[in-house]
Structures are given as structure tokens and as C-alpha cells.
GROMACS .gro file of C-alpha atoms in nm:
model
  307
    1MET     CA    1   2.462  -0.997  -0.473
    2THR     CA    2   2.266  -0.722  -0.296
    3ARG     CA    3   2.015  -0.841  -0.037
    4ALA     CA    4   1.707  -0.631  -0.109
    5ALA     CA    5   1.353  -0.592   0.020
    6LEU     CA    6   1.097  -0.465  -0.229
    7CYS     CA    7   0.839  -0.210  -0.110
    8PHE     CA    8   0.532  -0.097  -0.303
    9PRO     CA    9   0.344   0.228  -0.225
   10GLY     CA   10  -0.030   0.265  -0.185
   11GLN     CA   11  -0.310   0.497  -0.284
   12GLY     CA   12  -0.211   0.862  -0.277
   13SER     CA   13   0.118   0.800  -0.458
   14GLN     CA   14  -0.047   0.787  -0.800
   15CYS     CA   15   0.031   1.074  -1.036
   16ALA     CA   16  -0.008   1.174  -1.398
   17GLY     CA   17   0.266   1.027  -1.616
   18MET     CA   18   0.352   0.746  -1.374
   19ALA     CA   19   0.320   0.486  -1.652
   20ASP     CA   20   0.524   0.677  -1.911
   21GLY     CA   21   0.762   0.438  -2.086
   22LEU     CA   22   0.593   0.130  -1.939
   23LEU     CA   23   0.284   0.078  -2.154
   24ASP     CA   24   0.467  -0.122  -2.421
   25GLU     CA   25   0.637  -0.368  -2.187
   26PRO     CA   26   0.526  -0.731  -2.238
   27LEU     CA   27   0.361  -0.756  -1.897
   28ALA     CA   28   0.188  -0.422  -1.954
   29ARG     CA   29  -0.002  -0.554  -2.252
   30SER     CA   30  -0.125  -0.853  -2.055
   31LEU     CA   31  -0.240  -0.640  -1.761
   32LEU     CA   32  -0.418  -0.391  -1.986
   33ALA     CA   33  -0.603  -0.678  -2.153
   34VAL     CA   34  -0.721  -0.803  -1.812
   35ALA     CA   35  -0.845  -0.455  -1.723
   36ASP     CA   36  -1.029  -0.428  -2.055
   37ALA     CA   37  -1.200  -0.760  -1.986
   38GLU     CA   38  -1.310  -0.622  -1.647
   39GLY     CA   39  -1.463  -0.315  -1.810
   40LEU     CA   40  -1.180  -0.075  -1.721
   41ASP     CA   41  -0.994   0.122  -1.990
   42LEU     CA   42  -0.678   0.136  -1.783
   43ALA     CA   43  -0.457   0.251  -2.070
   44ALA     CA   44  -0.668   0.566  -2.110
   45ALA     CA   45  -0.674   0.623  -1.734
   46LEU     CA   46  -0.296   0.596  -1.712
   47ARG     CA   47  -0.263   0.868  -1.976
   48GLY     CA   48  -0.496   1.092  -1.777
   49SER     CA   49  -0.448   1.380  -1.537
   50ASP     CA   50  -0.393   1.366  -1.162
   51GLU     CA   51  -0.764   1.433  -1.116
   52GLU     CA   52  -0.861   1.150  -1.352
   53LEU     CA   53  -0.636   0.911  -1.158
   54ARG     CA   54  -0.777   1.014  -0.820
   55PRO     CA   55  -1.088   0.789  -0.790
   56THR     CA   56  -1.022   0.480  -0.580
   57GLU     CA   57  -1.142   0.240  -0.851
   58ILE     CA   58  -0.887   0.394  -1.094
   59ALA     CA   59  -0.597   0.474  -0.861
   60GLN     CA   60  -0.564   0.123  -0.719
   61PRO     CA   61  -0.535  -0.075  -1.046
   62GLY     CA   62  -0.326   0.206  -1.192
   63LEU     CA   63  -0.072   0.178  -0.913
   64LEU     CA   64  -0.068  -0.200  -0.935
   65PHE     CA   65   0.002  -0.178  -1.307
   66VAL     CA   66   0.302   0.050  -1.259
   67GLU     CA   67   0.441  -0.148  -0.967
   68LEU     CA   68   0.416  -0.488  -1.135
   69VAL     CA   69   0.564  -0.365  -1.463
   70LEU     CA   70   0.854  -0.199  -1.280
   71ALA     CA   71   0.916  -0.522  -1.088
   72SER     CA   72   0.925  -0.712  -1.417
   73VAL     CA   73   1.221  -0.505  -1.543
   74LEU     CA   74   1.433  -0.515  -1.227
   75PRO     CA   75   1.792  -0.641  -1.250
   76THR     CA   76   1.816  -1.015  -1.203
   77ASP     CA   77   2.109  -1.001  -0.961
   78LEU     CA   78   1.905  -0.886  -0.659
   79ASP     CA   79   1.867  -1.129  -0.371
   80ILE     CA   80   1.508  -1.059  -0.264
   81VAL     CA   81   1.483  -1.136   0.108
   82GLY     CA   82   1.126  -1.011   0.149
   83VAL     CA   83   0.851  -0.793   0.007
   84ALA     CA   84   0.587  -0.561   0.151
   85GLY     CA   85   0.336  -0.311   0.018
   86HIS     CA   86   0.143  -0.030   0.179
   87SER     CA   87  -0.232  -0.100   0.158
   88VAL     CA   88  -0.307  -0.171  -0.211
   89GLY     CA   89   0.069  -0.199  -0.265
   90GLU     CA   90   0.049  -0.528  -0.078
   91TYR     CA   91  -0.106  -0.684  -0.389
   92ALA     CA   92   0.200  -0.603  -0.596
   93ALA     CA   93   0.411  -0.753  -0.318
   94VAL     CA   94   0.222  -1.082  -0.298
   95SER     CA   95   0.222  -1.116  -0.677
   96VAL     CA   96   0.596  -1.052  -0.709
   97ALA     CA   97   0.650  -1.307  -0.431
   98GLY     CA   98   0.460  -1.569  -0.632
   99ALA     CA   99   0.129  -1.592  -0.446
  100TYR     CA  100  -0.082  -1.469  -0.739
  101SER     CA  101  -0.018  -1.424  -1.107
  102ALA     CA  102   0.008  -1.064  -1.221
  103GLU     CA  103  -0.318  -1.107  -1.408
  104ASP     CA  104  -0.504  -1.242  -1.105
  105ALA     CA  105  -0.358  -0.965  -0.890
  106MET     CA  106  -0.501  -0.712  -1.136
  107ARG     CA  107  -0.843  -0.878  -1.122
  108LEU     CA  108  -0.833  -0.873  -0.742
  109VAL     CA  109  -0.732  -0.508  -0.722
  110ILE     CA  110  -0.998  -0.398  -0.970
  111ARG     CA  111  -1.258  -0.571  -0.752
  112ARG     CA  112  -1.101  -0.431  -0.434
  113GLY     CA  113  -1.103  -0.077  -0.568
  114ARG     CA  114  -1.466  -0.102  -0.670
  115GLU     CA  115  -1.572  -0.249  -0.336
  116MET     CA  116  -1.389   0.024  -0.144
  117ALA     CA  117  -1.517   0.302  -0.368
  118ALA     CA  118  -1.873   0.188  -0.300
  119MET     CA  119  -1.826   0.244   0.075
  120HIS     CA  120  -1.882   0.620   0.094
  121GLU     CA  121  -1.931   0.648   0.468
  122GLY     CA  122  -1.655   0.810   0.670
  123THR     CA  123  -1.322   0.980   0.611
  124MET     CA  124  -0.954   0.985   0.720
  125VAL     CA  125  -0.698   1.235   0.853
  126ALA     CA  126  -0.322   1.219   0.905
  127VAL     CA  127  -0.204   1.320   1.251
  128ILE     CA  128   0.150   1.456   1.250
  129GLY     CA  129   0.353   1.496   1.567
  130LEU     CA  130   0.189   1.242   1.799
  131ASP     CA  131   0.294   0.882   1.855
  132VAL     CA  132   0.057   0.592   1.802
  133ASP     CA  133  -0.011   0.546   2.173
  134SER     CA  134  -0.128   0.906   2.206
  135VAL     CA  135  -0.348   0.880   1.897
  136THR     CA  136  -0.492   0.552   2.025
  137VAL     CA  137  -0.595   0.725   2.348
  138VAL     CA  138  -0.763   1.000   2.145
  139CYS     CA  139  -0.957   0.741   1.942
  140GLU     CA  140  -1.065   0.558   2.257
  141GLU     CA  141  -1.200   0.881   2.402
  142VAL     CA  142  -1.401   0.953   2.087
  143ARG     CA  143  -1.536   0.597   2.070
  144ALA     CA  144  -1.655   0.632   2.428
  145GLY     CA  145  -1.892   0.896   2.295
  146GLY     CA  146  -2.040   0.655   2.044
  147ASP     CA  147  -1.854   0.744   1.724
  148VAL     CA  148  -1.654   0.503   1.508
  149VAL     CA  149  -1.288   0.605   1.489
  150VAL     CA  150  -0.966   0.401   1.488
  151VAL     CA  151  -0.600   0.418   1.400
  152GLY     CA  152  -0.596   0.333   1.028
  153ASN     CA  153  -0.225   0.356   0.942
  154VAL     CA  154   0.088   0.365   1.157
  155ASN     CA  155   0.325   0.508   0.898
  156ALA     CA  156   0.616   0.642   1.106
  157PRO     CA  157   0.690   0.721   1.471
  158ALA     CA  158   0.501   1.054   1.456
  159GLN     CA  159   0.278   1.000   1.154
  160VAL     CA  160  -0.047   0.819   1.225
  161VAL     CA  161  -0.365   0.811   1.016
  162VAL     CA  162  -0.708   0.811   1.182
  163SER     CA  163  -1.009   0.658   1.006
  164GLY     CA  164  -1.378   0.645   1.089
  165SER     CA  165  -1.708   0.830   1.075
  166VAL     CA  166  -1.701   1.194   0.968
  167ASP     CA  167  -1.801   1.316   1.313
  168GLY     CA  168  -1.564   1.076   1.487
  169VAL     CA  169  -1.266   1.176   1.277
  170ARG     CA  170  -1.346   1.546   1.319
  171ARG     CA  171  -1.359   1.507   1.697
  172ALA     CA  172  -1.040   1.298   1.697
  173GLY     CA  173  -0.864   1.574   1.504
  174GLU     CA  174  -0.972   1.832   1.761
  175LEU     CA  175  -0.849   1.619   2.050
  176ALA     CA  176  -0.522   1.541   1.870
  177ARG     CA  177  -0.450   1.912   1.834
  178GLN     CA  178  -0.524   1.962   2.202
  179ALA     CA  179  -0.282   1.677   2.279
  180GLY     CA  180  -0.002   1.848   2.088
  181ALA     CA  181  -0.027   1.732   1.726
  182ARG     CA  182   0.162   1.966   1.493
  183LYS     CA  183  -0.077   1.907   1.204
  184VAL     CA  184  -0.404   1.728   1.131
  185ILE     CA  185  -0.434   1.683   0.756
  186PRO     CA  186  -0.759   1.566   0.590
  187LEU     CA  187  -0.697   1.294   0.331
  188ASN     CA  188  -0.867   1.302  -0.008
  189VAL     CA  189  -1.028   0.959   0.015
  190SER     CA  190  -1.380   0.837  -0.054
  191GLY     CA  191  -1.432   0.649   0.272
  192ALA     CA  192  -1.298   0.525   0.605
  193PHE     CA  193  -1.039   0.281   0.471
  194HIS     CA  194  -0.876   0.040   0.718
  195SER     CA  195  -1.157   0.081   0.970
  196PRO     CA  196  -1.459  -0.125   1.084
  197LEU     CA  197  -1.672   0.074   0.839
  198MET     CA  198  -1.505  -0.129   0.562
  199ALA     CA  199  -1.628  -0.460   0.709
  200PRO     CA  200  -1.903  -0.518   0.446
  201ALA     CA  201  -1.653  -0.463   0.165
  202ALA     CA  202  -1.401  -0.691   0.336
  203GLN     CA  203  -1.659  -0.969   0.366
  204ARG     CA  204  -1.757  -0.947  -0.001
  205PHE     CA  205  -1.395  -0.930  -0.111
  206ALA     CA  206  -1.301  -1.231   0.102
  207GLU     CA  207  -1.525  -1.450  -0.113
  208VAL     CA  208  -1.339  -1.339  -0.426
  209ILE     CA  209  -0.987  -1.376  -0.290
  210ASN     CA  210  -1.060  -1.715  -0.134
  211ALA     CA  211  -1.163  -1.841  -0.479
  212THR     CA  212  -0.847  -1.712  -0.650
  213PRO     CA  213  -0.574  -1.973  -0.712
  214ARG     CA  214  -0.246  -1.926  -0.527
  215GLY     CA  215   0.111  -2.021  -0.605
  216VAL     CA  216   0.416  -2.100  -0.392
  217LEU     CA  217   0.596  -1.805  -0.236
  218ARG     CA  218   0.950  -1.737  -0.358
  219CYS     CA  219   1.025  -1.510  -0.063
  220PRO     CA  220   0.850  -1.398   0.257
  221VAL     CA  221   0.566  -1.146   0.241
  222VAL     CA  222   0.549  -0.901   0.531
  223CYS     CA  223   0.181  -0.830   0.596
  224ASN     CA  224   0.016  -0.499   0.685
  225VAL     CA  225  -0.223  -0.639   0.944
  226ASP     CA  226   0.044  -0.765   1.184
  227GLY     CA  227   0.387  -0.678   1.041
  228ALA     CA  228   0.475  -1.048   1.037
  229ALA     CA  229   0.667  -1.232   0.765
  230VAL     CA  230   0.454  -1.499   0.599
  231ALA     CA  231   0.632  -1.786   0.423
  232GLY     CA  232   0.329  -1.973   0.285
  233SER     CA  233   0.061  -1.839   0.051
  234ASP     CA  234  -0.223  -2.016   0.235
  235ALA     CA  235  -0.194  -1.754   0.510
  236LEU     CA  236  -0.248  -1.463   0.272
  237PRO     CA  237  -0.618  -1.454   0.170
  238GLU     CA  238  -0.746  -1.398   0.523
  239ARG     CA  239  -0.485  -1.128   0.588
  240LEU     CA  240  -0.551  -0.952   0.259
  241ALA     CA  241  -0.926  -0.941   0.316
  242ARG     CA  242  -0.886  -0.833   0.678
  243GLN     CA  243  -0.650  -0.556   0.569
  244LEU     CA  244  -0.946  -0.354   0.434
  245GLU     CA  245  -1.082  -0.307   0.786
  246SER     CA  246  -0.754  -0.322   0.985
  247PRO     CA  247  -0.472  -0.073   1.039
  248VAL     CA  248  -0.166  -0.075   0.816
  249LEU     CA  249   0.122  -0.134   1.058
  250TRP     CA  250   0.392   0.005   0.832
  251ILE     CA  251   0.648   0.066   1.107
  252ASP     CA  252   0.634  -0.303   1.193
  253CYS     CA  253   0.659  -0.399   0.825
  254VAL     CA  254   0.978  -0.199   0.774
  255ARG     CA  255   1.138  -0.332   1.090
  256THR     CA  256   1.058  -0.688   0.986
  257LEU     CA  257   1.212  -0.636   0.641
  258VAL     CA  258   1.530  -0.508   0.804
  259ALA     CA  259   1.531  -0.805   1.041
  260LEU     CA  260   1.508  -1.038   0.740
  261GLY     CA  261   1.851  -0.910   0.639
  262ALA     CA  262   1.768  -0.648   0.377
  263GLU     CA  263   2.069  -0.431   0.292
  264VAL     CA  264   1.853  -0.194   0.088
  265LEU     CA  265   1.480  -0.119   0.079
  266VAL     CA  266   1.380  -0.072  -0.285
  267GLU     CA  267   1.062   0.129  -0.346
  268LEU     CA  268   0.895   0.049  -0.678
  269GLY     CA  269   0.631   0.293  -0.796
  270PRO     CA  270   0.568   0.665  -0.828
  271GLY     CA  271   0.725   0.899  -0.576
  272ALA     CA  272   0.942   0.820  -0.276
  273VAL     CA  273   0.700   0.823   0.017
  274LEU     CA  274   0.797   0.483   0.152
  275SER     CA  275   1.169   0.558   0.127
  276GLY     CA  276   1.118   0.868   0.339
  277LEU     CA  277   0.914   0.676   0.594
  278ALA     CA  278   1.177   0.400   0.607
  279ARG     CA  279   1.450   0.646   0.700
  280ARG     CA  280   1.231   0.790   0.977
  281ILE     CA  281   1.154   0.441   1.108
  282ASP     CA  282   1.515   0.321   1.088
  283PRO     CA  283   1.774   0.597   1.033
  284THR     CA  284   2.031   0.332   0.939
  285ALA     CA  285   1.820   0.199   0.650
  286ALA     CA  286   1.957   0.231   0.298
  287THR     CA  287   1.691   0.299   0.036
  288ALA     CA  288   1.648   0.312  -0.340
  289THR     CA  289   1.360   0.429  -0.556
  290VAL     CA  290   1.256   0.287  -0.891
  291ASN     CA  291   1.003   0.515  -1.062
  292ASP     CA  292   1.070   0.416  -1.423
  293ARG     CA  293   1.269   0.182  -1.645
  294ASP     CA  294   1.581   0.397  -1.614
  295GLY     CA  295   1.555   0.372  -1.237
  296ALA     CA  296   1.549  -0.006  -1.264
  297ALA     CA  297   1.863   0.004  -1.477
  298ARG     CA  298   2.040   0.238  -1.234
  299LEU     CA  299   1.967  -0.004  -0.953
  300ALA     CA  300   2.210  -0.248  -1.113
  301THR     CA  301   2.502  -0.004  -1.076
  302SER     CA  302   2.403   0.208  -0.774
  303PRO     CA  303   2.170   0.002  -0.557
  304ALA     CA  304   2.116   0.229  -0.257
  305THR     CA  305   2.105   0.574  -0.107
  306PRO     CA  306   2.314   0.547   0.211
  307ALA     CA  307   2.143   0.625   0.539
   0.00000   0.00000   0.00000
């Protein structure tokens, strides 16, 4: 039995057609009904264009839908040693692990997406070619001038996302280039996600997630805020709420999944961003991607792409 860790991508991975072949699965119907009850025509959104899927309040539940439905059709002979998700992907992870029902996870993500979309202040950029220590120094220099700017994601050894006020992020980008960054890429996001500017949204969302019933975890969840493996669901609400205003420590998450004994890191969702990051974080890591039902079936016979 293959020892696998499941990984779920976050916002930015969504794309037109990502739900093709999944809308008639049993879990799909249940999730679409939840979205309808929350005032979101998710079925129509999932049939839309890339542009129609771009808004935060659409992209996040759309990704969760695809990730949870793909997880529901995985082969049953995988030994799941741990799960993790990047940003909103963490909600698919905690649901698959047993902390929340799929339906409650959808309700949470719809609320999360709306709260984050309402926070229009700020922006984000990806800094390519500098390590996290160098980017941290850049952010500290900008903050000394009074602007809000922080490391928002640590995705790979030389791929760090900066988040904060528009002026702060602009200045951080300038200093990063001066420090030797190969590229500074603006991200198409509606706000300063994973920064202190998300604190009001995090506080409102904490009330919702604290009131949501939890189940018993079937496997460890590796959390974005600290890269630690959590074995009990009581530890999750605080971490999930704090994640909105804290950096995603994805390097630490991948290393923890490997330390848990994963023989293959299985990415469930559109694209293969996390698989690429995993190989940059740990060149020995074997990866597999599951983008559709056929991909789930192939996993049973060819579980991994060798490192």
C-alpha cells in the first residue's frame, strides 16, 4: 500500500473547465446544493471562463469543490499519512482528514471568500530569486518607513510572496530588485492576503469557524501557519482563522509531510503548481497530480512521478 500525502492547491490554480466530468458525482450534487443555499450559483460559475472564475468569492469555493470531489474518487488502497493545502486548499485538507464535513467546509470557504473579497486594501507580489531571509530584511526596511508589508507565502527556496499596502509592496519590490531578485511579479488578487491587513476578516471569520462542529481526524493535518502536523481537530479553528493574516509556510509543510513518511505527494486539483514546488523544496520527492477522474484512476496503477 502506497504511503501518500495529499496536497491541495490554493487560489490562482483555478481555471476554466476544472470541474469537467465532476459535476455529476454524488458529492458534487451535495456541495452544489450547499452553495445554492448560500446564494452562490456555483454550478454556473464552474462552467464559466477563466475571468468569471477569477473573483476571490468564486475562485475559493470553486477550488474547494474540485478538490473535495477529486478526493472522493481516489483509490481506496492509499495509506494517507498526512494532508496539507496551500491557503484555501487547507480547507479541503482538513475536510478530507475528517475535521469538517464536506458541506461544512463549503460553507466555511464561501464565508471566507466573501470576507477576504471585502478587504480591498493592499496587494501582493511574488519575488523570484531571493531567499526568505533576504525578503524578510527587505520587508523590515520598508516597515521602518511606516508601511505595512510582510512575507505572505514561503513557497519554495527562491520563491517568496510579499503582501501589504500598495505603497509598501511597491517599495519592497524595488528593494528586492536592488537586492538581486530575478523577477518581481504582481499577483492578480483583490487584497493583501496573509498579512495584518486581513486581521478584521480573520476576527469575523474566527467567530464562524469556532461555531462549526468538528470531527475526529483520520490523519495528521500539516498547517500553513507553522508547518506543524496537528493530530487533533481542536487545534484547527484558531490556526485556520489565523491563516488569513499569517504567512503560508509551504516549504515547512512539504518537509513535514515527507518526515511523516510520505512516499508520494499527491496534488489534487487543477494544474501542478504544488508538485513543481515540492520538487524544488525536496528534489528527492516523488509526486503525482490528479486533475480529473481519469487521473484518480491512473493513480491506482502508476502512483508517482519519480524525483
